[in-house]
Coordinates of N, CA and C in Angstrom, one line a residue:
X1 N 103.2 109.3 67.0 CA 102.9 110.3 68.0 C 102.2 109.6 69.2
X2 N 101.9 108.3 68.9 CA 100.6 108.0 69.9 C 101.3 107.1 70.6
X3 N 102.5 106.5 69.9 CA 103.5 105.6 71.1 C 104.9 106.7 71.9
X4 N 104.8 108.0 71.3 CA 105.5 108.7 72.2 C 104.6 109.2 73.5
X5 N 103.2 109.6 73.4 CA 102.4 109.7 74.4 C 102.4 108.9 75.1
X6 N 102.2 107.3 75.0 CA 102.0 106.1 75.8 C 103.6 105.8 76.4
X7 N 104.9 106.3 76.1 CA 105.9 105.8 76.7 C 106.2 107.4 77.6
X8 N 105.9 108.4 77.6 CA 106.1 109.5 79.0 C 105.0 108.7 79.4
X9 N 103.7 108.3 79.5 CA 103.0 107.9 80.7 C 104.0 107.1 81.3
X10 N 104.2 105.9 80.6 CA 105.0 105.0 81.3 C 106.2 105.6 82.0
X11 N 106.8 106.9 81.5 CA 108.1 106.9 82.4 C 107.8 107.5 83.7
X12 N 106.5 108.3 83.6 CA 105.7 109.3 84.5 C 105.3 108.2 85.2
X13 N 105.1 107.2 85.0 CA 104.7 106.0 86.2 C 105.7 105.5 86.9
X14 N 106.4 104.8 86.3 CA 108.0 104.4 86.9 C 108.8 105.5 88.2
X15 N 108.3 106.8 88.0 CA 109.1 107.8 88.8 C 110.5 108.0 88.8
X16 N 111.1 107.6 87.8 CA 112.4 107.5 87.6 C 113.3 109.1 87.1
X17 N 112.2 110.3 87.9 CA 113.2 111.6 87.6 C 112.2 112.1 86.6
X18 N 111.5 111.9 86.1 CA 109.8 112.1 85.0 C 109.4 113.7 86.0
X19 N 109.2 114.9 85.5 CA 108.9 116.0 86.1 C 107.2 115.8 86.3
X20 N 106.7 116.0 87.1 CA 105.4 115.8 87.6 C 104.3 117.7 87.7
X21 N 103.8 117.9 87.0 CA 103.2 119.2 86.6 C 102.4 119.4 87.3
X22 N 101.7 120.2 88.4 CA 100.6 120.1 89.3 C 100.7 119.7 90.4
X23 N 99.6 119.1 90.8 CA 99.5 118.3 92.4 C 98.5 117.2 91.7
X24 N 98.1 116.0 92.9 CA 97.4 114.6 92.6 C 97.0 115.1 93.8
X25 N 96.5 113.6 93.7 CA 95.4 113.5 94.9 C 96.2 112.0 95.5
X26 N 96.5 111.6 97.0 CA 96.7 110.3 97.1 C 96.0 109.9 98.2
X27 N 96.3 108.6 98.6 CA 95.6 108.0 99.8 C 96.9 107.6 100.7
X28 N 96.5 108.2 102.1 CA 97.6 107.5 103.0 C 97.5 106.2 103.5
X29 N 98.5 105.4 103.8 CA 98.8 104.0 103.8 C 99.5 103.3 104.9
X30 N 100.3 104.2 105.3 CA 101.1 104.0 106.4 C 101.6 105.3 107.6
X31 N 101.2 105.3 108.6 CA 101.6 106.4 109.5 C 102.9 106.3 110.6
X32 N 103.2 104.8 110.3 CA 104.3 104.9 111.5 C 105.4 105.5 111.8
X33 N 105.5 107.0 110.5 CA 106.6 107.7 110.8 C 106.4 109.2 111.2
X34 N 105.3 109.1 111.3 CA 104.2 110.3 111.3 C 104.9 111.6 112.3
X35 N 105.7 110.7 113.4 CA 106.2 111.8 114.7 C 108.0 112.1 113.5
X36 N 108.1 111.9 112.5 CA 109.4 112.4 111.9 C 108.9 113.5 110.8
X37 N 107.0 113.5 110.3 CA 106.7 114.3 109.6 C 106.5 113.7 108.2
X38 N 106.4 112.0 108.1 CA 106.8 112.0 106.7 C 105.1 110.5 106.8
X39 N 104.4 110.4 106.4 CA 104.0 109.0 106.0 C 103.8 108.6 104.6
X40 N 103.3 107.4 104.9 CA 104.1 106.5 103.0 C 102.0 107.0 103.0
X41 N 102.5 107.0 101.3 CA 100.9 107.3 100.4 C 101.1 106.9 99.6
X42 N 99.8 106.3 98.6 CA 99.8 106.0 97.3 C 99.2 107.0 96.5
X43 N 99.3 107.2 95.0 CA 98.8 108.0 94.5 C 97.4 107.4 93.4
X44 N 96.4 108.4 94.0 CA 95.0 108.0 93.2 C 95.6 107.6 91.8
X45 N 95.9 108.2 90.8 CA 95.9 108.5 88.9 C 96.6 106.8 89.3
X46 N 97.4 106.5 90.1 CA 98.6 104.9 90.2 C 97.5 103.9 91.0
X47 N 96.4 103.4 90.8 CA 95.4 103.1 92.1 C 95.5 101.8 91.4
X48 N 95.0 101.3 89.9 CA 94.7 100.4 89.1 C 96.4 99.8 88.6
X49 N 97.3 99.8 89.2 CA 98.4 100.0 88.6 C 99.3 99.0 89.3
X50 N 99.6 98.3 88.8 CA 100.7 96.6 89.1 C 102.2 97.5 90.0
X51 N 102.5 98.6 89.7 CA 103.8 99.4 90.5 C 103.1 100.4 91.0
X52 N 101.8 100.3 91.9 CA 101.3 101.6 92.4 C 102.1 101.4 93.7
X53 N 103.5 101.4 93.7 CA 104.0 101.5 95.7 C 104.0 102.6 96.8
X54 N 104.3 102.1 98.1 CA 103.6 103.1 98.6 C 105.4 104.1 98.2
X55 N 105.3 105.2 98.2 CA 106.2 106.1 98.8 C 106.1 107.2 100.1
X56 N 107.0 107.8 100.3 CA 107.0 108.8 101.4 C 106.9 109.9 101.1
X57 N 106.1 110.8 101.9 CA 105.7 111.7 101.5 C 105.6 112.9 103.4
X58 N 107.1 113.8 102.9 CA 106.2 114.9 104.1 C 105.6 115.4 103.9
X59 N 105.2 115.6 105.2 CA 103.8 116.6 105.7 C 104.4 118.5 105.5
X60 N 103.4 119.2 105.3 CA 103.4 120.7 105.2 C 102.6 120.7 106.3
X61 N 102.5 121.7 107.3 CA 101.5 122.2 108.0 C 102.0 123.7 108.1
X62 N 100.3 124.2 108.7 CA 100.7 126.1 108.7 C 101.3 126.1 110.3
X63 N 101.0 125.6 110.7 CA 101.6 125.9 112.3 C 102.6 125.3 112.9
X64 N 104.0 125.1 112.7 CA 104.8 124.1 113.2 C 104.3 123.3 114.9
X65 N 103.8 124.5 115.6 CA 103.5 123.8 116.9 C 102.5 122.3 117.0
X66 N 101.9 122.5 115.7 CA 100.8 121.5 116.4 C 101.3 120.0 115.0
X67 N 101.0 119.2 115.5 CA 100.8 118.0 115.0 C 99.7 117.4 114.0
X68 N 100.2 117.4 112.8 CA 98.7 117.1 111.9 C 98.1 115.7 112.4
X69 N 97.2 115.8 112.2 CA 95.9 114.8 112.8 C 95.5 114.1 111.1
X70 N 96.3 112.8 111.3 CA 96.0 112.3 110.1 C 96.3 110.7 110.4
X71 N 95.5 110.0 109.5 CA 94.8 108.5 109.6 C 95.3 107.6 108.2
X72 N 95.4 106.8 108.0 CA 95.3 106.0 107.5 C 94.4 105.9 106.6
X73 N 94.1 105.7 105.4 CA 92.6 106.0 104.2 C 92.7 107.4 103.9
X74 N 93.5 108.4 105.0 CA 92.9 109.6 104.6 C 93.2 109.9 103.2
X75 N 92.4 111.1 102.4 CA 92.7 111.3 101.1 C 93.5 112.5 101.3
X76 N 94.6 112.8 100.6 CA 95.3 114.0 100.7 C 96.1 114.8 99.6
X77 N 96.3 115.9 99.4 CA 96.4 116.7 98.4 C 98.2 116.5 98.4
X78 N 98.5 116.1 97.2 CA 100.4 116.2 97.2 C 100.8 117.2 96.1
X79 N 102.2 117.7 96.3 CA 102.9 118.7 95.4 C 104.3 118.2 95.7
X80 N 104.8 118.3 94.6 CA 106.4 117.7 94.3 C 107.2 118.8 94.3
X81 N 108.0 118.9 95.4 CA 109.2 119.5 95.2 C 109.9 119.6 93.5
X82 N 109.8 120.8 93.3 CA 110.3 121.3 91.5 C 109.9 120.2 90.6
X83 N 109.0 119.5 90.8 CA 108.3 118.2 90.0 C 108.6 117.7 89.9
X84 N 109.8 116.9 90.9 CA 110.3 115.9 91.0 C 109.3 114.6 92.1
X85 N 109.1 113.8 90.8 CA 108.1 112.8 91.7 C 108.9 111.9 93.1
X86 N 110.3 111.6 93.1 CA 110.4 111.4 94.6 C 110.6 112.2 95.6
X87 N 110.1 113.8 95.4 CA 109.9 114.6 96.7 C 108.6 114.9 96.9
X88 N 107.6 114.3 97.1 CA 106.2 114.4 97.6 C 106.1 115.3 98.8
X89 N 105.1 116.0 99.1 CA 104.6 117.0 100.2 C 103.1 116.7 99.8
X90 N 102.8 116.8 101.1 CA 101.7 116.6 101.8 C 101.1 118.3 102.1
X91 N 100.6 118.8 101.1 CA 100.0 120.2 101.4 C 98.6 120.7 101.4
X92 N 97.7 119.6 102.0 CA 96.6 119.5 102.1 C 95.7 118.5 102.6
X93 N 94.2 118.8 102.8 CA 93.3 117.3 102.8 C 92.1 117.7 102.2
X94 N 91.3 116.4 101.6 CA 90.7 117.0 101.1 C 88.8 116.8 101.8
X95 N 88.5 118.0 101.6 CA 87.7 118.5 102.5 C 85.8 118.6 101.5
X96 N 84.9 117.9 102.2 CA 84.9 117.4 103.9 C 85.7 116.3 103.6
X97 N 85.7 115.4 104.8 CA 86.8 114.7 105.1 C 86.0 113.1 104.5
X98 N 87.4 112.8 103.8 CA 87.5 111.8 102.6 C 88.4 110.2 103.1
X99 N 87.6 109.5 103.3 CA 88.3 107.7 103.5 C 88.3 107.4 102.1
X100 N 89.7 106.8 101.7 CA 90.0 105.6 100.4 C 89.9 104.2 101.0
X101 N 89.4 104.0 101.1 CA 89.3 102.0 101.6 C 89.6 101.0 101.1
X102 N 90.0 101.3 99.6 CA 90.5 100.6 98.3 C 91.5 100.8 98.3
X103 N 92.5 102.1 98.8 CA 94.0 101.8 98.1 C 94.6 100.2 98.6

């Protein structure tokens, strides 16, 4: 039982189609696609982790008109499209306002 537990972590790490239950918490990493809606993030639970890469992740906002205001370090709240870990959303921050400096 205890090496079926230890091999879903691992596939839940790999992201190879592993359904993802909930939301995480990640750190943003890269902004330079920011005017398309999407920047790359890593995910906290993946921080200590030899394949923590960055992936992409869009943005959710409540007002299409305005532009989210987001940085680099910032800490932010993600949810997977139907729990699928390569569709990340960006549907939150977390508040008061949180720097990762270590990802």
């Amino acid at each position: 039982m205890n090496n079926l537990y230890n091999y879903s972590l691992k596939t839940e790490d790999r992201g190879n189609g592993a359904l993802i239950k909930g939301v995480t918490l990640a750190t943003v990493t890269n902004i330079s696609e920011l005017g398309k809606g999407r920047v790359k993030v890593k995910f906290q639970w993946r921080k200590y982790n030899q394949t923590n890469d960055e992936i992409s992740a869009r943005i959710i906002t409540s007002d299409k008109n305005i532009s989210p205001s987001i940085e680099v370090h910032d800490v932010v709240l993600v949810a997977f499209e139907q729990g699928v870990f390569e569709y990340p959303f960006i549907i939150g921050f977390v508040w008061p306002h949180l720097k990762d400096t270590e990802s």
